[in-house]
Short mmCIF file of C-alpha atoms in Angstrom, two decimals:
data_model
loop_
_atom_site.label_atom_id
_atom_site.label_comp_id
_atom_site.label_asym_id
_atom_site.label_seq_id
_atom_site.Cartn_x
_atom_site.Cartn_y
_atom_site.Cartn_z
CA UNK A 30 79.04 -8.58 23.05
CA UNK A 31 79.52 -9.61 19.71
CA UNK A 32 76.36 -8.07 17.66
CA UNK A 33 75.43 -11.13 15.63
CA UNK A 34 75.15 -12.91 19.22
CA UNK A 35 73.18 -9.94 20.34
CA UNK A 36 70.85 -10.28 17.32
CA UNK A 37 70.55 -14.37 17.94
CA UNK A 38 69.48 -13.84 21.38
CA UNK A 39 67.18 -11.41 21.44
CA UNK A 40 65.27 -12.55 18.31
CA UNK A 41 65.35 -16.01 19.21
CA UNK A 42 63.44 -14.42 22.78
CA UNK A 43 60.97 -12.72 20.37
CA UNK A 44 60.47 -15.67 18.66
CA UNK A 45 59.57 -17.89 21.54
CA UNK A 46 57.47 -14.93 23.78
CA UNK A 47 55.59 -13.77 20.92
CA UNK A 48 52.55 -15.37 21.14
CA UNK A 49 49.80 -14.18 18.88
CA UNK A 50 51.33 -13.51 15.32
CA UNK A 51 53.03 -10.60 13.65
CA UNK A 52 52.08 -7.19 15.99
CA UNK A 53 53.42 -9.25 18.92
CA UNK A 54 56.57 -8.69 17.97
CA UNK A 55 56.17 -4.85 17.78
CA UNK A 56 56.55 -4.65 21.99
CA UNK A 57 59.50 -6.73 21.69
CA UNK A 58 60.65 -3.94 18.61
CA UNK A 59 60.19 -1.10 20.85
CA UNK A 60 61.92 -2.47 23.79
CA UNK A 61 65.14 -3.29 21.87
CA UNK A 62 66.28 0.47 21.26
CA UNK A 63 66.53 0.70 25.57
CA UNK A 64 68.89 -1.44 25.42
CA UNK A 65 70.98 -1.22 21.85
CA UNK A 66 72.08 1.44 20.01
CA UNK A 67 70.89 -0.63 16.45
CA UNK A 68 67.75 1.68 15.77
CA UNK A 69 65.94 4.19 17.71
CA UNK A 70 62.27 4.59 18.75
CA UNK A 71 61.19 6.82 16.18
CA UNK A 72 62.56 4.78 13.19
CA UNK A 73 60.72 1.96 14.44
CA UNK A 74 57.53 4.32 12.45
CA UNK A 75 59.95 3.87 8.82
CA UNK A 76 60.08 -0.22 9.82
CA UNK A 77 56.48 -0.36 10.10
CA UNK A 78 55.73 1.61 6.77
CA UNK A 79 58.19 -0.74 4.78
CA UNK A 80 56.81 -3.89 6.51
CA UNK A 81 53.37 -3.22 6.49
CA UNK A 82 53.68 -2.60 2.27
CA UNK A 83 55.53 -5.46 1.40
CA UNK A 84 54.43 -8.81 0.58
CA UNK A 85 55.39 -11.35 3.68
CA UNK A 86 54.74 -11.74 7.22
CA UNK A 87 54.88 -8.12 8.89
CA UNK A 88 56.74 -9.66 11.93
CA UNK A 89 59.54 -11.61 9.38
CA UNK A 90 59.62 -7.79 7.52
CA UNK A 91 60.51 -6.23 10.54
CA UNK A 92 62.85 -8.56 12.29
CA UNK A 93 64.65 -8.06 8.84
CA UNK A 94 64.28 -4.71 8.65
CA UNK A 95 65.74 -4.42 12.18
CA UNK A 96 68.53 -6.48 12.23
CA UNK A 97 69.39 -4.89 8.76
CA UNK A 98 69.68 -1.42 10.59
CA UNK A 99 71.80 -3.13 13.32
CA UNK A 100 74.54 -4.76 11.25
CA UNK A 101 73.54 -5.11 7.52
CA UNK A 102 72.40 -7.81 5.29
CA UNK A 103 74.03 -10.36 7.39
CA UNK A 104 72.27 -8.88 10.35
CA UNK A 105 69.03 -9.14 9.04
CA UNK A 106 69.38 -12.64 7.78
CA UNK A 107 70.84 -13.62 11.66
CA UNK A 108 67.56 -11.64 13.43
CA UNK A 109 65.44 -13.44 10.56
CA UNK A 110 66.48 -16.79 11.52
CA UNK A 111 66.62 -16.66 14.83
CA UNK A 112 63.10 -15.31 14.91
CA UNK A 113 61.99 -18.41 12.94
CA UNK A 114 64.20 -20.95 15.00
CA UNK A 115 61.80 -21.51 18.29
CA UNK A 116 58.73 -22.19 16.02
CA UNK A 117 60.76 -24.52 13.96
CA UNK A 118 61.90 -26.28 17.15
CA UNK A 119 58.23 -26.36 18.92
CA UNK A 120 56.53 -27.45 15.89
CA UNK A 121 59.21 -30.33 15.17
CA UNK A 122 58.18 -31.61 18.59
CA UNK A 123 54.51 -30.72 18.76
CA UNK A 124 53.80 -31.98 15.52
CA UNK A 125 53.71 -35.68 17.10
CA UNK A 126 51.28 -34.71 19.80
CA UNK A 127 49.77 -32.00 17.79
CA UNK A 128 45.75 -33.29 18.72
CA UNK A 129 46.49 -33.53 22.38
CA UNK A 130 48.91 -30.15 22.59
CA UNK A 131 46.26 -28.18 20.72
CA UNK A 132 43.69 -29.39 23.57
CA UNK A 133 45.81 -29.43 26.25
CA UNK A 134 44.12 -27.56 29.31
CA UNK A 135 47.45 -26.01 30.49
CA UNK A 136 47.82 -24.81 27.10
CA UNK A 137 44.95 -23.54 26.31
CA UNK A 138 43.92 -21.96 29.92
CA UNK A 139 47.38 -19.78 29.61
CA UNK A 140 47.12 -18.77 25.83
CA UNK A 141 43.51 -17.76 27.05
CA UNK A 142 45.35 -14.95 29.08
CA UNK A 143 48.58 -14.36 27.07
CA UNK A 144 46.29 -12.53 24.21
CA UNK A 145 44.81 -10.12 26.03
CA UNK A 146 47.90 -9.45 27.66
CA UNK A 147 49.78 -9.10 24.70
CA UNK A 148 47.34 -6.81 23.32
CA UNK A 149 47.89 -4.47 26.23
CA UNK A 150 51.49 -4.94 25.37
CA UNK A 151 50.53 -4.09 21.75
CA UNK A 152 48.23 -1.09 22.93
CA UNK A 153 51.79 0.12 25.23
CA UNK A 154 53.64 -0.57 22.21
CA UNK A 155 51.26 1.68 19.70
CA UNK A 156 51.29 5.09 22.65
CA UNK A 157 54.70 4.73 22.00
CA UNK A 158 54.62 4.82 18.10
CA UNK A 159 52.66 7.95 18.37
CA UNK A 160 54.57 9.77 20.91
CA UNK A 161 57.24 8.73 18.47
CA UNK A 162 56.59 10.32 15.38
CA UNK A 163 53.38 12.49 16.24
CA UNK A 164 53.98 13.45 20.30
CA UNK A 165 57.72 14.78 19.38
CA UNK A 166 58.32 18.04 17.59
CA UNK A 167 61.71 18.55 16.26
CA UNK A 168 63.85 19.18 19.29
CA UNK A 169 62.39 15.99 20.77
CA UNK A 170 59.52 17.47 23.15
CA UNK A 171 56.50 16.52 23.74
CA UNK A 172 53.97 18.60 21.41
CA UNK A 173 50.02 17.71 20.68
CA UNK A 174 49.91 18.33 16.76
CA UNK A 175 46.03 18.42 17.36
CA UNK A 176 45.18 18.79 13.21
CA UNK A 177 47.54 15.63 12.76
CA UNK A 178 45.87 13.67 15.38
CA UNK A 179 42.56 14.52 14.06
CA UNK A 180 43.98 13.55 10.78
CA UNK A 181 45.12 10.30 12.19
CA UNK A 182 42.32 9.33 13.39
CA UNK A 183 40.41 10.39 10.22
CA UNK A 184 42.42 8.11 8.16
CA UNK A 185 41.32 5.27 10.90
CA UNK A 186 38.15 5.51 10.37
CA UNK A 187 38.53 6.09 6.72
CA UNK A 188 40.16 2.28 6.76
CA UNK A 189 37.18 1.02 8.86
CA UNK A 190 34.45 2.14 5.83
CA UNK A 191 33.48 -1.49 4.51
CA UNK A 192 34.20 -0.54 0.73
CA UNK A 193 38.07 0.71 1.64
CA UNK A 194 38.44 -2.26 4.51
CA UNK A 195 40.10 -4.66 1.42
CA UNK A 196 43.02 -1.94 0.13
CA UNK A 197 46.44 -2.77 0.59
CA UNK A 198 48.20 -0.76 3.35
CA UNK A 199 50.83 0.04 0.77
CA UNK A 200 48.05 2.05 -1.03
CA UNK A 201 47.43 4.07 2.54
CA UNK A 202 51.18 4.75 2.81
CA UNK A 203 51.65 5.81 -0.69
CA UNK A 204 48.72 8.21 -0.60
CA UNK A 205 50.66 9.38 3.06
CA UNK A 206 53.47 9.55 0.89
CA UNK A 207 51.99 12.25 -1.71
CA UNK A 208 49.65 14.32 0.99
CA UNK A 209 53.38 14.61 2.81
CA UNK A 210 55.03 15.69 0.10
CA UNK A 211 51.98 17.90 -1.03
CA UNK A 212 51.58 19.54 2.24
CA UNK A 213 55.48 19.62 2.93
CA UNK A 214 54.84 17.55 6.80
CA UNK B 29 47.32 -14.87 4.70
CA UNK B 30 45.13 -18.43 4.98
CA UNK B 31 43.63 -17.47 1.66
CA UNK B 32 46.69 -17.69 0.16
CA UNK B 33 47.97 -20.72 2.16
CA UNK B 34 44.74 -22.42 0.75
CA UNK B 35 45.19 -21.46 -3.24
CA UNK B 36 49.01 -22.75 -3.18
CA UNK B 37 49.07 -25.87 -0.79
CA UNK B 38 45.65 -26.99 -0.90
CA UNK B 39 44.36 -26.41 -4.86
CA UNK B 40 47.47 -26.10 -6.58
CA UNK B 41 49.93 -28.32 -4.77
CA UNK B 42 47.64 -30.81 -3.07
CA UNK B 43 49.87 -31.15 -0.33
CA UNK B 44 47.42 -30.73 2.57
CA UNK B 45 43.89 -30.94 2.80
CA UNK B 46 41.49 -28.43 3.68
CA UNK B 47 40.56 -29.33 7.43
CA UNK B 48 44.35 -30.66 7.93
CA UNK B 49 45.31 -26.95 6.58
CA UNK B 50 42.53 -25.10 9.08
CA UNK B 51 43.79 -27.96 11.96
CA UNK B 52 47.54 -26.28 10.84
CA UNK B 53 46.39 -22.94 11.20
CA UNK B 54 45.06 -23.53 14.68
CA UNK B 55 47.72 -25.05 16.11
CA UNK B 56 49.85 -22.40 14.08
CA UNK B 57 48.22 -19.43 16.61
CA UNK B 58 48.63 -21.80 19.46
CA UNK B 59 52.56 -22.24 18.68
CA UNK B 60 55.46 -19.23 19.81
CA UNK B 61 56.19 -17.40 16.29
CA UNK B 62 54.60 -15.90 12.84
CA UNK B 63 51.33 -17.74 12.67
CA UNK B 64 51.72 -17.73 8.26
CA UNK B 65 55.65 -19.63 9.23
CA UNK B 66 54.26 -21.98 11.69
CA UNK B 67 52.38 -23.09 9.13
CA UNK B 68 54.64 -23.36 6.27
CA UNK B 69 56.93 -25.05 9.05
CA UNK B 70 53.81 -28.03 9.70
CA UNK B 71 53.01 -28.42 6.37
CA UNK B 72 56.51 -28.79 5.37
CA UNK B 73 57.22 -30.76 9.04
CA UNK B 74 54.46 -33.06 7.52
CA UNK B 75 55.23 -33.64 3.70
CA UNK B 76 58.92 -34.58 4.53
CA UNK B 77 60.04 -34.19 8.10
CA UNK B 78 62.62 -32.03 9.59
CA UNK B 79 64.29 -31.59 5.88
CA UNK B 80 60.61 -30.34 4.99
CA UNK B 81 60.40 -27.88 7.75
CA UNK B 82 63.26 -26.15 7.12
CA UNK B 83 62.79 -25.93 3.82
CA UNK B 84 59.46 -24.31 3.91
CA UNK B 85 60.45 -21.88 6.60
CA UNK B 86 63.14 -20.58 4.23
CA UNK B 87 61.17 -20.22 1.48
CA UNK B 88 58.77 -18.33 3.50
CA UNK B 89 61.37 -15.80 5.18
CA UNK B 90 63.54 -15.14 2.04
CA UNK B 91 61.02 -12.85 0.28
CA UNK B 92 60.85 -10.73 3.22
CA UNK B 93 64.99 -10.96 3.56
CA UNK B 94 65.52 -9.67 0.19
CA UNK B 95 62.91 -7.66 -0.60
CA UNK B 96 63.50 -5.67 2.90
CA UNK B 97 66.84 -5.68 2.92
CA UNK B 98 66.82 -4.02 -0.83
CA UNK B 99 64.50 -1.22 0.45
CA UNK B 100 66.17 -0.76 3.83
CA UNK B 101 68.94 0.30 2.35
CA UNK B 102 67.27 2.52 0.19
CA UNK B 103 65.54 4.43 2.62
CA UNK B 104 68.27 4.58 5.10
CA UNK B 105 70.23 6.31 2.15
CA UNK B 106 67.72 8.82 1.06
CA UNK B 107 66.17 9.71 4.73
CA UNK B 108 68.11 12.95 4.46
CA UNK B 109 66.51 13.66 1.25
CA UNK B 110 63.78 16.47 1.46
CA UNK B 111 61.31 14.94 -0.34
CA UNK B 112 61.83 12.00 1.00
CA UNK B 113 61.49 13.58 4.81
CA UNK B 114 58.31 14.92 3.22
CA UNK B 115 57.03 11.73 2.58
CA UNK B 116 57.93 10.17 5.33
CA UNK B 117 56.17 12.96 7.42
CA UNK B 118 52.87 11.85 5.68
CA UNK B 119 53.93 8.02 5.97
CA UNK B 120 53.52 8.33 9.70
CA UNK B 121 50.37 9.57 9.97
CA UNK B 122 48.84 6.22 8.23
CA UNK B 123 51.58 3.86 10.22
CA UNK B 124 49.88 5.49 13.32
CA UNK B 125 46.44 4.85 11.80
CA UNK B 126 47.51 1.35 10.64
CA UNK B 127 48.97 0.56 13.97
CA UNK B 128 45.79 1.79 15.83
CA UNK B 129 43.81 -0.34 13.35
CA UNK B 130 45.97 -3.65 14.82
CA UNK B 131 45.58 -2.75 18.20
CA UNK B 132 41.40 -2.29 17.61
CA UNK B 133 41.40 -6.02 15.44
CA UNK B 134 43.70 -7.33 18.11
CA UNK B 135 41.98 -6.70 21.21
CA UNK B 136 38.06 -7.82 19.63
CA UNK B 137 40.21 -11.03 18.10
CA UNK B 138 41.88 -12.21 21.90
CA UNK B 139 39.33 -10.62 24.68
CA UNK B 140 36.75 -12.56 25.01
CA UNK B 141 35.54 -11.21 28.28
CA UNK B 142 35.90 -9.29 31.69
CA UNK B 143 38.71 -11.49 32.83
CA UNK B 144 40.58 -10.80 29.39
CA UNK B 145 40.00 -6.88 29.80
CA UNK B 146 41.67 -6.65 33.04
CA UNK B 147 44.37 -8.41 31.97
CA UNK B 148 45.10 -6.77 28.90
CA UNK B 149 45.03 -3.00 30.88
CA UNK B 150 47.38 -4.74 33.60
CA UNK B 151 49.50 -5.36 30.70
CA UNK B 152 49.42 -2.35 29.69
CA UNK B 153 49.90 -0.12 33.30
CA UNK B 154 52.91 -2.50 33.64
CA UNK B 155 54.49 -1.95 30.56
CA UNK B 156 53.97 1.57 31.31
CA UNK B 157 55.06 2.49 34.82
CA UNK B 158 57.25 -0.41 35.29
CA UNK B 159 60.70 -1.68 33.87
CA UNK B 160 59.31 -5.25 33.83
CA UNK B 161 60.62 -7.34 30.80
CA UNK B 162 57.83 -8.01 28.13
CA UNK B 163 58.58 -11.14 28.45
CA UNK B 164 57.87 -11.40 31.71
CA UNK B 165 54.58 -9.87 31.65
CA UNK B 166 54.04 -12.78 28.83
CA UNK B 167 54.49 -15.58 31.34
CA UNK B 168 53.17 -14.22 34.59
CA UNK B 169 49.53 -13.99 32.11
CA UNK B 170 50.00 -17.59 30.98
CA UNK B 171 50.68 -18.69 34.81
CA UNK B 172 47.55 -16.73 35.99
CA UNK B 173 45.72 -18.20 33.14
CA UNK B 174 46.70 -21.80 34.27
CA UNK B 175 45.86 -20.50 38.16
CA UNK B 176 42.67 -18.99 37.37
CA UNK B 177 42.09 -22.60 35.08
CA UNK B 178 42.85 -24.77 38.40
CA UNK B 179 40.48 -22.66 40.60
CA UNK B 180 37.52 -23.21 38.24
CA UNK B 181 37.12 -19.57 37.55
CA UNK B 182 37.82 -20.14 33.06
CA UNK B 183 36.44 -21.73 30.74
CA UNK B 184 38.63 -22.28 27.94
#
């Protein structure tokens, strides 16, 4: 299939299905490597760190970034807009009946259970960012770096302390940038 | 985001109010998509109709297509680099961090109770064990929502 196709319909899925913002695109992210030879698993870790430190939506960022590493520019722009196309459709036709779709019981009893699901799908999504680019050594098998992952989860709770909870995440992914370099990782 | 939203469309623009913009943002998380585009796509949608919309989505998504674009093919130039391997080593530590930190604002944001837990670990065992499409998993928790609705067993 032609790729730009491939890039329409898939984003244009991710747009519709993913209910809760931004990080409810990442399941959607991860899945697309089974399937397409545009990115792989582990350089889904470089999207994120680009996405997450620059200015607009982390879930536009990445469907950029994405259909950038499939087929370009022009692949980005195609995964970009397609992504955007379902809300611009459903809002165009909510808008009119935006007071009664907002209250609508169907509506509102099934996005009631599509959050927490898609968190699980986020929480999938996240194991598989770490076995990624933590879980894999160099020859691609599984390894438990356990200094790393008590690093990691360090810098979590570092995030969490109220006084740091306003910084950037560019600023955590430039200092990850100069403790990797430092400490040659 | 919505702090933003509010500086440029409510005090500098006047193009929406404050309550229509917080009505917007609502509706925004209740709407497929970016929640920050479905609301440049209303408020556009609003001012001047399907023109409007379009208008405002592009202007929200072009930032992202340039800016990302640029540094995409930056990086996917200097990957082999050794520094830049270096850094990206380090880099993935905090994207793990960062990621963790989503999953944790996430899950206290959309589980509201006992129900929601079990449904967001069934979520997560399927996505796991079985080769059922995400998006599947999305629907079959809106129909139970609307099932467990009809039998009187959510309030929502």
């Amino acid at each position: 299939m032609n790729v730009y196709l491939a890039l329409f319909i898939e984003f244009f899925q991710i747009g519709l299905f993913a209910i809760g913002g931004g990080p409810a695109t990442i399941p959607f992210l991860m899945d697309l490597p089974n399937r397409y030879d545009w990115y792989t698993v582990a350089d889904v870790t470089n999207m994120l760190a680009v996405s997450e430190s620059t200015p607009g939506p982390i879930g536009i960022n990445m469907a950029t970034y994405a259909g950038y590493n499939a087929a370009g520019f022009l692949g980005g722009l195609v995964a970009t807009l397609s992504l955007v196309l379902p809300s611009l459709i459903v809002i165009v036709i909510v808008a009119k009946i935006l007071d009664k779709f907002s209250k609508n019981m169907y509506v509102k009893s099934s996005f009631a259970m599509i959050r927490p699901a898609v968190t699980g799908l986020i929480a999938m999504a996240v194991y598989g960012i770490f076995r990624a680019s933590l879980f894999t050594d160099a020859n691609g098998n599984f390894h438990f770096p356990v200094l790393l992952f008590i690093a990691c989860i360090g810098i979590y709770g570092l995030m969490n302390i109220k006084k740091l909870k306003k910084l950037h995440p560019a600023f955590w992914i430039l200092c990850g940038a100069i403790v990797g370099i430092i400490f040659k990782l | 985001m919505l702090p933003m939203l509010k500086y440029e469309l409510v005090q500098k623009n006047n193009w929406v109010t404050e309550d229509e913009l917080l009505d917007y943002y609502a509706v925004g998380q209740c709407t497929p998509g970016i929640i920050a585009v479905n609301v440049a796509t209303f408020v556009g949608f609003k001012r001047k109709g399907i023109p409007g919309a379009i208008f405002s989505t592009l202007g929200m998504i072009s930032p992202s297509l340039i800016i990302v674009s640029i540094l995409a093919m930056f990086l996917n130039q200097f990957l082999s680099n050794e520094w830049v391997a270096h850094a990206v080593g380090g880099i993935k530590l905090i994207v793990c961090a960062l990621m963790l930190n989503t999953v944790v604002t996430m899950a206290k944001k959309s589980i509201k109770n006992a129900i929601g837990w079990i449904v967001c670990a069934l979520a997560f065992l399927l996505a796991f064990f079985t080769p059922i499409p995400t998006v599947l998993i999305v629907v079959l928790a809106g129909a139970f929502g609307i099932i467990m609705y009809k039998a009187g067993k959510l309030k929502v």
